[in-house]
Tab-separated table of C-alpha atoms in Angstrom:
chain	number	residue	atom	x	y	z
O	1	MET	CA	0.000	0.000	0.000
O	2	LYS	CA	2.798	2.413	0.923
O	3	LYS	CA	4.518	1.674	-2.388
O	4	PHE	CA	1.287	2.500	-4.210
O	5	ILE	CA	0.912	5.818	-2.315
O	6	TYR	CA	4.567	6.734	-2.959
O	7	SER	CA	4.060	6.005	-6.656
O	8	ILE	CA	1.023	8.316	-6.790
O	9	MET	CA	2.951	11.084	-4.988
O	10	ALA	CA	5.889	10.741	-7.377
O	11	LEU	CA	3.606	11.029	-10.380
O	12	ALA	CA	1.973	14.120	-8.897
O	13	MET	CA	5.323	15.794	-8.258
O	14	THR	CA	6.454	14.995	-11.775
O	15	ALA	CA	3.289	16.491	-13.259
O	16	THR	CA	3.724	19.603	-11.121
O	17	ALA	CA	7.303	19.973	-12.254
O	18	PHE	CA	6.368	19.749	-15.947
O	19	THR	CA	3.429	22.125	-15.511
O	20	SER	CA	5.560	24.772	-13.803
O	21	CYS	CA	8.208	24.780	-16.530
O	22	GLU	CA	6.315	27.466	-18.436
O	23	ASN	CA	6.942	29.890	-15.563
O	24	VAL	CA	10.708	29.407	-15.499
O	25	PRO	CA	12.481	32.794	-15.853
O	26	ALA	CA	14.191	33.545	-19.166
O	27	PRO	CA	17.969	33.141	-19.331
O	28	TYR	CA	19.946	36.155	-18.103
O	29	SER	CA	21.269	36.722	-21.613
O	30	VAL	CA	17.766	37.671	-22.810
O	31	THR	CA	16.900	41.351	-22.324
O	32	PHE	CA	13.697	43.257	-22.895
O	33	ASP	CA	13.494	46.935	-23.778
O	34	GLU	CA	10.153	48.387	-24.766
O	35	TYR	CA	11.872	51.218	-26.631
O	36	THR	CA	14.046	49.012	-28.842
O	37	ASN	CA	12.648	47.804	-32.159
O	38	ASN	CA	9.325	49.199	-31.071
O	39	ASN	CA	7.939	49.328	-34.618
O	40	THR	CA	8.620	45.713	-35.555
O	41	ASN	CA	5.167	44.463	-34.615
O	42	THR	CA	2.782	44.576	-37.545
O	43	PRO	CA	-0.155	46.961	-37.045
O	44	THR	CA	-3.459	45.148	-36.710
O	45	THR	CA	-5.548	48.211	-37.615
O	46	PRO	CA	-6.332	49.087	-41.249
O	47	THR	CA	-4.706	52.295	-42.493
O	48	ALA	CA	-6.852	55.420	-42.391
O	49	GLY	CA	-6.532	59.178	-42.816
O	50	THR	CA	-4.728	61.564	-45.145
O	51	GLY	CA	-2.427	63.273	-42.632
O	52	THR	CA	-4.283	66.576	-42.594
O	53	GLU	CA	-5.662	68.488	-39.629
O	54	ALA	CA	-9.208	67.482	-40.572
O	55	ASP	CA	-8.276	63.856	-41.373
O	56	PRO	CA	-5.160	62.725	-39.455
O	57	PHE	CA	-3.314	59.524	-40.266
O	58	ASN	CA	-3.887	56.692	-37.852
O	59	VAL	CA	-0.645	55.073	-36.677
O	60	ALA	CA	-0.904	52.241	-39.216
O	61	ALA	CA	-1.135	54.786	-42.041
O	62	ALA	CA	1.763	56.814	-40.580
O	63	LEU	CA	3.992	53.726	-40.555
O	64	LYS	CA	3.089	53.000	-44.180
O	65	TYR	CA	3.763	56.644	-45.057
O	66	ILE	CA	7.272	56.364	-43.583
O	67	GLU	CA	7.902	53.102	-45.424
O	68	ALA	CA	6.941	54.755	-48.723
O	69	GLY	CA	9.612	57.386	-48.061
O	70	GLN	CA	7.922	60.160	-50.045
O	71	ASP	CA	7.193	63.740	-48.950
O	72	LEU	CA	8.820	63.150	-45.561
O	73	ASP	CA	9.816	66.812	-45.542
O	74	LYS	CA	6.150	67.732	-44.978
O	75	GLU	CA	4.497	68.037	-41.575
O	76	VAL	CA	1.496	65.791	-40.957
O	77	TYR	CA	-1.083	64.977	-38.272
O	78	VAL	CA	-1.254	61.498	-36.682
O	79	SER	CA	-3.825	60.276	-34.153
O	80	GLY	CA	-3.108	57.488	-31.688
O	81	THR	CA	-3.199	56.217	-28.134
O	82	ILE	CA	-0.207	56.524	-25.812
O	83	VAL	CA	1.271	53.098	-25.036
O	84	SER	CA	4.033	54.221	-22.694
O	85	VAL	CA	6.025	57.321	-21.798
O	86	LYS	CA	9.803	57.049	-21.865
O	87	GLU	CA	10.679	60.499	-20.585
O	88	ILE	CA	9.290	63.945	-19.862
O	89	ASP	CA	12.219	66.338	-19.599
O	90	ALA	CA	10.537	69.362	-18.065
O	91	ALA	CA	13.677	70.575	-16.292
O	92	ASN	CA	16.001	70.984	-19.290
O	93	TYR	CA	14.410	70.964	-22.728
O	94	GLY	CA	10.690	70.848	-22.029
O	95	ASN	CA	10.036	67.892	-24.319
O	96	ALA	CA	8.882	64.294	-24.021
O	97	THR	CA	9.509	60.958	-25.738
O	98	TYR	CA	6.688	58.433	-25.824
O	99	LEU	CA	5.118	55.654	-27.908
O	100	ILE	CA	1.718	55.602	-29.568
O	101	SER	CA	-0.308	52.962	-31.403
O	102	ASP	CA	-3.822	52.647	-32.741
O	103	ASP	CA	-5.139	50.395	-29.973
O	104	GLY	CA	-2.900	51.379	-27.070
O	105	THR	CA	-0.979	48.092	-27.228
O	106	THR	CA	2.570	47.428	-28.401
O	107	ASN	CA	1.351	46.335	-31.845
O	108	GLY	CA	2.438	48.771	-34.539
O	109	GLN	CA	4.000	51.431	-32.330
O	110	LEU	CA	5.245	54.825	-33.479
O	111	THR	CA	7.868	56.714	-31.482
O	112	VAL	CA	7.195	60.376	-30.726
O	113	TYR	CA	10.720	61.686	-30.173
O	114	ARG	CA	11.327	64.774	-28.051
O	115	GLY	CA	8.012	66.410	-28.777
O	116	TYR	CA	6.456	69.453	-27.166
O	117	ALA	CA	3.238	69.545	-25.166
O	118	LEU	CA	-0.255	70.630	-26.158
O	119	GLY	CA	-0.265	73.722	-28.356
O	120	ASN	CA	3.495	73.522	-29.079
O	121	LYS	CA	4.355	74.576	-25.539
O	122	LYS	CA	7.223	73.198	-23.497
O	123	PHE	CA	6.372	70.578	-20.902
O	124	THR	CA	6.386	71.822	-17.319
O	125	ALA	CA	6.626	69.890	-14.073
O	126	ASN	CA	2.822	69.932	-13.863
O	127	ASP	CA	2.252	68.458	-17.330
O	128	LYS	CA	1.547	64.725	-17.467
O	129	LEU	CA	1.156	62.092	-20.151
O	130	ASN	CA	-0.358	58.731	-19.332
O	131	ALA	CA	-0.777	55.412	-21.089
O	132	GLY	CA	-4.211	55.419	-22.663
O	133	ASP	CA	-4.276	59.147	-23.427
O	134	LYS	CA	-5.624	59.945	-26.897
O	135	VAL	CA	-3.397	62.321	-28.854
O	136	VAL	CA	-3.114	63.927	-32.249
O	137	VAL	CA	0.539	64.769	-32.917
O	138	TYR	CA	1.794	67.228	-35.563
O	139	GLY	CA	5.273	67.146	-37.084
O	140	LYS	CA	7.584	65.376	-39.529
O	141	LEU	CA	7.890	61.595	-39.799
O	142	VAL	CA	11.219	59.833	-40.388
O	143	ASN	CA	12.815	56.410	-40.432
O	144	PHE	CA	15.776	56.786	-38.082
O	145	LYS	CA	18.026	53.720	-38.169
O	146	GLY	CA	15.011	51.479	-38.590
O	147	THR	CA	12.872	53.249	-35.984
O	148	LYS	CA	9.796	54.913	-37.428
O	149	GLU	CA	9.202	58.108	-35.499
O	150	PHE	CA	8.123	61.705	-35.276
O	151	THR	CA	11.377	63.622	-35.412
O	152	GLN	CA	12.260	66.293	-32.875
O	153	GLY	CA	10.186	69.468	-33.178
O	154	ASN	CA	6.775	67.796	-33.166
O	155	TYR	CA	4.028	68.742	-30.718
O	156	ILE	CA	0.657	67.583	-29.404
O	157	TYR	CA	-2.166	69.149	-31.407
O	158	SER	CA	-4.912	67.653	-29.231
O	159	LEU	CA	-4.932	65.641	-25.992
O	160	ASN	CA	-7.959	63.524	-25.121
O	161	GLY	CA	-10.009	65.584	-27.544
O	162	ASN	CA	-8.904	68.941	-26.125
O	163	LYS	CA	-7.026	71.473	-28.229
O	164	ALA	CA	-4.899	74.330	-26.970
O	165	ALA	CA	-6.812	77.480	-26.127
O	166	GLN	CA	-6.626	79.946	-28.982
O	167	PRO	CA	-5.677	83.544	-28.272
O	168	THR	CA	-8.402	86.138	-28.567
O	169	PRO	CA	-8.216	87.684	-32.053
O	170	THR	CA	-6.957	91.239	-32.086
O	171	ALA	CA	-8.035	94.018	-34.403
O	172	ASP	CA	-5.593	95.133	-37.096
O	173	LEU	CA	-3.940	98.493	-36.413
O	174	ASN	CA	-4.581	99.705	-39.973
O	175	THR	CA	-5.483	98.360	-43.435
O	176	GLU	CA	-3.622	97.516	-46.620
O	177	ALA	CA	-4.963	100.727	-48.156
O	178	THR	CA	-3.693	102.783	-45.203
O	179	ALA	CA	-0.412	100.871	-44.748
O	180	TRP	CA	2.181	102.811	-42.779
O	181	SER	CA	5.419	103.900	-44.337
O	182	VAL	CA	8.519	102.366	-42.772
O	183	ALA	CA	9.256	105.639	-40.969
O	184	GLU	CA	5.724	105.717	-39.548
O	185	ALA	CA	6.044	102.099	-38.412
O	186	VAL	CA	9.250	102.869	-36.519
O	187	GLN	CA	7.606	105.892	-34.856
O	188	LYS	CA	4.677	103.727	-33.768
O	189	ILE	CA	7.058	101.152	-32.242
O	190	GLN	CA	8.981	103.823	-30.362
O	191	ALA	CA	5.711	105.280	-29.029
O	192	ASN	CA	4.618	101.792	-27.849
O	193	GLN	CA	1.545	101.898	-30.096
O	194	THR	CA	1.973	98.517	-31.826
O	195	THR	CA	1.322	95.948	-29.089
O	196	THR	CA	-2.424	95.470	-29.559
O	197	GLY	CA	-2.573	94.019	-33.070
O	198	GLU	CA	-0.971	93.468	-36.448
O	199	ALA	CA	-0.043	96.288	-38.772
O	200	TYR	CA	0.394	96.788	-42.523
O	201	VAL	CA	3.694	98.393	-43.549
O	202	LYS	CA	4.754	99.382	-47.072
O	203	GLY	CA	8.406	99.634	-47.996
O	204	ILE	CA	11.136	98.819	-50.500
O	205	ILE	CA	13.412	95.818	-49.910
O	206	SER	CA	16.933	97.089	-49.254
O	207	GLU	CA	18.630	93.769	-48.425
O	208	VAL	CA	17.700	90.083	-48.449
O	209	VAL	CA	19.600	88.623	-45.504
O	210	SER	CA	18.930	84.881	-45.241
O	211	TYR	CA	16.671	81.953	-46.071
O	212	ASN	CA	15.507	79.513	-43.362
O	213	GLU	CA	15.138	76.043	-44.880
O	214	ASN	CA	13.237	74.662	-41.872
O	215	TYR	CA	10.540	77.346	-41.858
O	216	LYS	CA	10.664	78.204	-45.582
O	217	SER	CA	10.996	81.865	-44.603
O	218	ILE	CA	13.229	84.821	-45.477
O	219	THR	CA	14.664	87.562	-43.276
O	220	TYR	CA	15.086	90.893	-45.068
O	221	TYR	CA	15.166	94.674	-44.531
O	222	ILE	CA	12.826	97.325	-45.895
O	223	SER	CA	12.986	101.104	-45.925
O	224	ASP	CA	11.283	104.041	-47.575
O	225	ASN	CA	14.201	104.759	-49.905
O	226	GLY	CA	15.208	101.170	-50.720
O	227	THR	CA	18.712	101.737	-49.396
O	228	ASP	CA	18.653	101.985	-45.599
O	229	LYS	CA	18.141	98.948	-43.364
O	230	THR	CA	15.413	100.649	-41.334
O	231	LEU	CA	12.995	97.834	-40.475
O	232	GLN	CA	13.895	94.152	-40.293
O	233	VAL	CA	11.269	91.689	-41.494
O	234	PHE	CA	12.213	88.639	-39.439
O	235	SER	CA	11.596	85.108	-40.770
O	236	GLY	CA	8.851	86.325	-43.085
O	237	LYS	CA	6.538	84.285	-45.266
O	238	GLY	CA	5.633	84.975	-48.867
O	239	LEU	CA	2.511	86.198	-50.563
O	240	ASN	CA	-0.504	85.564	-48.303
O	241	GLY	CA	1.608	83.349	-46.063
O	242	ALA	CA	3.023	81.030	-48.749
O	243	ASP	CA	6.346	79.260	-48.205
O	244	PHE	CA	9.468	80.585	-49.859
O	245	ALA	CA	11.603	78.107	-51.796
O	246	ALA	CA	14.883	80.018	-51.880
O	247	LYS	CA	16.562	83.257	-50.864
O	248	THR	CA	16.265	84.493	-54.435
O	249	ASP	CA	12.457	84.537	-54.187
O	250	LEU	CA	12.886	88.125	-52.964
O	251	GLN	CA	15.058	90.808	-54.526
O	252	ALA	CA	16.326	94.182	-53.355
O	253	GLY	CA	14.297	96.925	-54.984
O	254	GLN	CA	10.940	95.154	-54.813
O	255	THR	CA	8.124	97.048	-53.098
O	256	VAL	CA	6.169	95.032	-50.558
O	257	VAL	CA	3.270	95.462	-48.171
O	258	VAL	CA	3.954	93.319	-45.110
O	259	LYS	CA	1.492	92.420	-42.362
O	260	GLY	CA	2.669	91.399	-38.889
O	261	ASN	CA	3.431	92.380	-35.312
O	262	LEU	CA	5.814	95.326	-34.894
O	263	LYS	CA	8.278	95.442	-32.030
O	264	ALA	CA	11.706	96.580	-30.873
O	265	PHE	CA	14.151	93.695	-30.412
O	266	THR	CA	17.418	93.899	-28.472
O	267	ASN	CA	20.050	91.470	-29.793
O	268	LYS	CA	22.906	89.847	-27.859
O	269	GLN	CA	25.170	92.794	-28.599
O	270	GLY	CA	22.684	95.158	-26.968
O	271	LYS	CA	21.626	96.750	-30.244
O	272	VAL	CA	17.938	97.636	-30.590
O	273	ILE	CA	16.469	96.470	-33.903
O	274	MET	CA	13.098	97.632	-35.183
O	275	GLU	CA	11.376	94.678	-36.740
O	276	VAL	CA	8.293	92.940	-38.030
O	277	ASP	CA	8.193	89.833	-35.841
O	278	LYS	CA	8.094	86.249	-37.164
O	279	ASN	CA	4.806	84.859	-38.525
O	280	ASN	CA	4.477	87.935	-40.746
O	281	LYS	CA	3.465	87.641	-44.394
O	282	ILE	CA	3.576	89.616	-47.621
O	283	ILE	CA	0.244	91.050	-48.775
O	284	SER	CA	1.451	92.468	-52.073
O	285	ILE	CA	4.779	92.561	-53.877
O	286	SER	CA	5.801	94.880	-56.699
O	287	GLY	CA	2.226	94.871	-57.981
O	288	ALA	CA	2.541	91.203	-59.038
O	289	SER	CA	0.636	88.236	-57.656
O	290	THR	CA	3.747	86.099	-57.180
O	291	PRO	CA	7.488	86.722	-56.907
O	292	GLN	CA	9.178	86.249	-60.260
O	293	PRO	CA	12.406	84.320	-60.827
O	294	ALA	CA	15.463	86.523	-60.997
O	295	ALA	CA	16.858	85.364	-64.302
O	296	THR	CA	16.379	83.202	-67.373
O	297	GLY	CA	18.436	80.036	-67.270
O	298	LEU	CA	20.807	78.965	-64.510
O	299	THR	CA	24.545	78.980	-63.912
O	300	ALA	CA	26.281	77.685	-60.777
O	301	LYS	CA	30.028	76.995	-60.717
O	302	PHE	CA	30.286	76.539	-56.908
O	303	GLU	CA	33.716	78.163	-57.021
O	304	THR	CA	33.256	80.467	-54.030
O	305	GLY	CA	30.047	79.210	-52.454
O	306	MET	CA	26.650	77.613	-53.033
O	307	ASP	CA	25.573	80.149	-55.705
O	308	ASN	CA	22.174	80.641	-54.022
O	309	PHE	CA	21.426	76.907	-53.950
O	310	THR	CA	19.730	75.705	-50.759
O	311	ILE	CA	19.723	72.386	-48.900
O	312	ASN	CA	16.652	70.476	-47.726
O	313	ASN	CA	17.565	67.635	-45.355
O	314	ILE	CA	14.555	65.346	-45.754
O	315	THR	CA	16.037	62.668	-43.469
O	316	LEU	CA	19.047	63.666	-41.376
O	317	PRO	CA	20.209	61.287	-38.599
O	318	SER	CA	21.088	62.953	-35.319
O	319	ASP	CA	24.694	61.751	-35.679
O	320	LEU	CA	25.089	63.892	-38.811
O	321	SER	CA	25.052	67.678	-38.952
O	322	PHE	CA	24.898	67.816	-42.764
O	323	VAL	CA	24.810	65.736	-45.951
O	324	TRP	CA	25.458	68.346	-48.660
O	325	LYS	CA	28.363	70.722	-48.095
O	326	HIS	CA	30.323	73.200	-50.192
O	327	ASP	CA	34.013	72.361	-50.572
O	328	ALA	CA	35.776	75.705	-50.970
O	329	SER	CA	39.184	74.188	-51.736
O	330	LYS	CA	37.945	71.885	-54.518
O	331	LYS	CA	35.123	74.165	-55.675
O	332	TYR	CA	32.209	71.757	-55.769
O	333	MET	CA	29.184	70.612	-53.780
O	334	LYS	CA	29.657	67.286	-52.039
O	335	ALA	CA	27.104	64.913	-50.491
O	336	SER	CA	27.866	62.006	-48.169
O	337	ALA	CA	26.219	60.216	-45.233
O	338	PHE	CA	29.349	58.292	-44.214
O	339	LYS	CA	30.967	59.340	-40.943
O	340	ASN	CA	33.413	57.694	-38.554
O	341	SER	CA	33.378	54.429	-40.540
O	342	THR	CA	29.562	54.268	-40.330
O	343	ASN	CA	26.964	54.389	-43.107
O	344	TYR	CA	23.820	56.358	-42.281
O	345	ALA	CA	20.390	56.305	-43.903
O	346	ALA	CA	19.787	59.842	-45.142
O	347	GLU	CA	17.991	61.825	-47.827
O	348	SER	CA	18.885	65.373	-48.803
O	349	ARG	CA	18.108	67.590	-51.769
O	350	LEU	CA	20.376	70.345	-53.127
O	351	THR	CA	17.959	72.834	-54.687
O	352	SER	CA	18.657	75.569	-57.201
O	353	PRO	CA	17.195	79.058	-56.961
O	354	ALA	CA	14.112	79.618	-59.103
O	355	PHE	CA	14.843	80.446	-62.725
O	356	SER	CA	12.745	81.004	-65.832
O	357	LEU	CA	12.438	79.119	-69.093
O	358	ALA	CA	9.740	81.465	-70.389
O	359	GLY	CA	9.910	81.950	-74.140
O	360	LYS	CA	12.050	78.862	-74.712
O	361	THR	CA	11.011	75.846	-76.782
O	362	SER	CA	13.789	73.588	-75.500
O	363	ALA	CA	16.209	73.516	-72.583
O	364	THR	CA	19.112	71.369	-71.395
O	365	LEU	CA	20.712	70.974	-67.988
O	366	SER	CA	24.432	70.235	-68.060
O	367	PHE	CA	26.763	69.549	-65.136
O	368	LYS	CA	29.852	67.606	-64.093
O	369	HIS	CA	29.752	64.980	-61.376
O	370	ALA	CA	31.891	62.345	-59.698
O	371	ALA	CA	30.854	59.581	-57.293
O	372	LYS	CA	32.159	56.572	-55.412
O	373	PHE	CA	31.166	53.935	-52.832
O	374	PHE	CA	27.604	53.640	-54.128
O	375	THR	CA	25.531	50.539	-54.918
O	376	ASN	CA	23.429	51.887	-57.805
O	377	ALA	CA	24.152	55.467	-58.839
O	378	ALA	CA	20.881	55.976	-60.714
O	379	ASN	CA	18.870	54.994	-57.621
O	380	GLU	CA	20.942	56.874	-55.066
O	381	PHE	CA	21.764	60.078	-56.986
O	382	LYS	CA	18.794	61.569	-58.813
O	383	VAL	CA	18.256	64.802	-60.716
O	384	GLN	CA	14.789	66.290	-60.291
O	385	VAL	CA	12.771	69.228	-61.607
O	386	SER	CA	9.966	71.226	-59.987
O	387	THR	CA	7.825	74.167	-61.019
O	388	ASP	CA	6.684	75.056	-57.493
O	389	GLY	CA	9.603	74.007	-55.266
O	390	THR	CA	7.408	71.366	-53.607
O	391	THR	CA	6.464	68.672	-56.126
O	392	TRP	CA	9.489	67.024	-57.734
O	393	HIS	CA	9.860	64.841	-60.834
O	394	ASP	CA	12.855	62.704	-61.771
O	395	VAL	CA	14.550	63.394	-65.102
O	396	ALA	CA	16.845	61.056	-67.008
O	397	VAL	CA	20.591	61.636	-66.603
O	398	SER	CA	22.745	60.951	-69.653
O	399	ALA	CA	25.716	59.500	-67.753
O	400	TYR	CA	26.682	58.421	-64.242
O	401	PRO	CA	30.222	57.900	-62.891
O	402	THR	CA	31.493	54.328	-62.821
O	403	GLY	CA	32.612	54.727	-59.222
O	404	THR	CA	36.092	53.351	-59.848
O	405	ASP	CA	37.772	56.723	-59.263
O	406	TRP	CA	37.004	60.391	-58.570
O	407	THR	CA	37.104	61.534	-62.207
O	408	PHE	CA	34.414	64.091	-63.054
O	409	ILE	CA	32.312	63.252	-66.095
O	410	ASP	CA	29.926	65.383	-68.159
O	411	ALA	CA	26.177	64.763	-67.851
O	412	THR	CA	23.063	66.312	-69.345
O	413	CYS	CA	19.307	66.206	-68.755
O	414	ASP	CA	16.663	67.138	-71.305
O	415	LEU	CA	14.397	69.816	-69.808
O	416	SER	CA	12.325	70.433	-72.937
O	417	ALA	CA	9.185	69.336	-71.068
O	418	TYR	CA	9.639	72.448	-68.899
O	419	ALA	CA	10.439	74.894	-71.692
O	420	GLY	CA	8.144	77.910	-71.541
O	421	LYS	CA	7.637	77.627	-67.770
O	422	ALA	CA	8.088	80.894	-65.880
O	423	THR	CA	9.343	79.193	-62.700
O	424	VAL	CA	11.632	76.152	-62.605
O	425	TYR	CA	13.848	74.567	-59.933
O	426	ILE	CA	16.546	71.902	-60.263
O	427	GLY	CA	17.113	69.424	-57.427
O	428	PHE	CA	19.993	67.015	-56.853
O	429	LEU	CA	18.559	64.321	-54.554
O	430	TYR	CA	21.034	62.227	-52.534
O	431	THR	CA	19.894	59.056	-50.756
O	432	SER	CA	21.753	56.448	-48.713
O	433	THR	CA	21.095	53.490	-46.444
O	434	ALA	CA	22.643	52.099	-43.276
O	435	THR	CA	24.282	49.508	-45.546
O	436	LYS	CA	25.724	51.818	-48.171
O	437	ALA	CA	26.307	55.583	-48.121
O	438	GLY	CA	28.031	56.775	-51.270
O	439	THR	CA	29.642	60.138	-52.041
O	440	TRP	CA	28.417	62.467	-54.812
O	441	GLU	CA	30.245	65.573	-56.050
O	442	ILE	CA	28.764	68.188	-58.419
O	443	GLN	CA	30.091	71.280	-60.190
O	444	ASN	CA	29.542	73.504	-63.270
O	445	VAL	CA	25.745	73.427	-63.304
O	446	GLU	CA	24.129	75.226	-66.218
O	447	VAL	CA	20.675	75.395	-67.814
O	448	LYS	CA	20.296	76.980	-71.225
């Protein structure tokens, strides 16, 4: 009898041992990090939305949008549910990093990297984000080393259905018809009569200072005589708030009516500058509806600088500070995403100033280029054309370097399809991957 009982007990212990095996801890070599490879799970929700304010992407659609790799330089809206919050840095930078998905689970997550709080405000010690919160986030999407994310500079557009309180609209200080002269605007600033609303100011551009690629804006000076730098128009937008594409979109001598907030600004050197503050816009310019290109055709040697070309970093890893760069000693533009023996996935476009092909029936782009360390030159180094600075189309390139040496070769592109257009841009689009990041060098660009 005892033997029978012992046998039953042994069987029971054996069964218990086998049953409990599923609860054995994982080996110490296995680690779990909810912020690593957080996008690898396939979304279970169908894609939805168009990325606009009225119709945001859902997270599934945002992930597909990143995979497609097109128009990643545009800001979009994405709705989702917070899965977890990695960090809220209220003390230093006022931003937060967190993960969102469509259903609040770890399936199909999207990283929101260093974003600001509701209404594009910095996070404070009193601001909280919790798992389960519903958010609509606004910003640019990127694929950073395999992680699909909102890049830094994004912010929460709505939180649990609540949007940021909008400021009470203020009445304009005057009208376009009664726009102040530049001298009158300065007098109003000095008399502290410009703090209650926006004003219209009419003046002549005396100097175009700089173009901001991130905000598509231009800083310039206006005056009543077109010579003095009387009033700075800081980070201004184009006609009726439109984006600028290049510094050459404005020219000294043009007459503009600008609408914005007027103020006195003291710079780091203690100098007081009279200015139209950022978020201003042009209401009219030289009597025309749109700024006109400065010249017919295009010539850029890159001997002393970028010749008014601009750079749009569509995807720029945080480990890189640039992709395109002017080489003053060798007198060319050079693109590379290889640094410290590491290949980086990047995408950057070198964009020409606007030029005109009006009156032409044919046109040809010619340039010299050299390249090395690429996988497929035609896929990684593309020449593109645009008529608005936003929508780009690839054009065939007559010849690509073999990649065996750094010898420059001649190349041409047929631009006859754009002959007769009043506004044309040329773009040199560089792309690379974490596996291969080639180098592309360009000089002697000409359109005629």
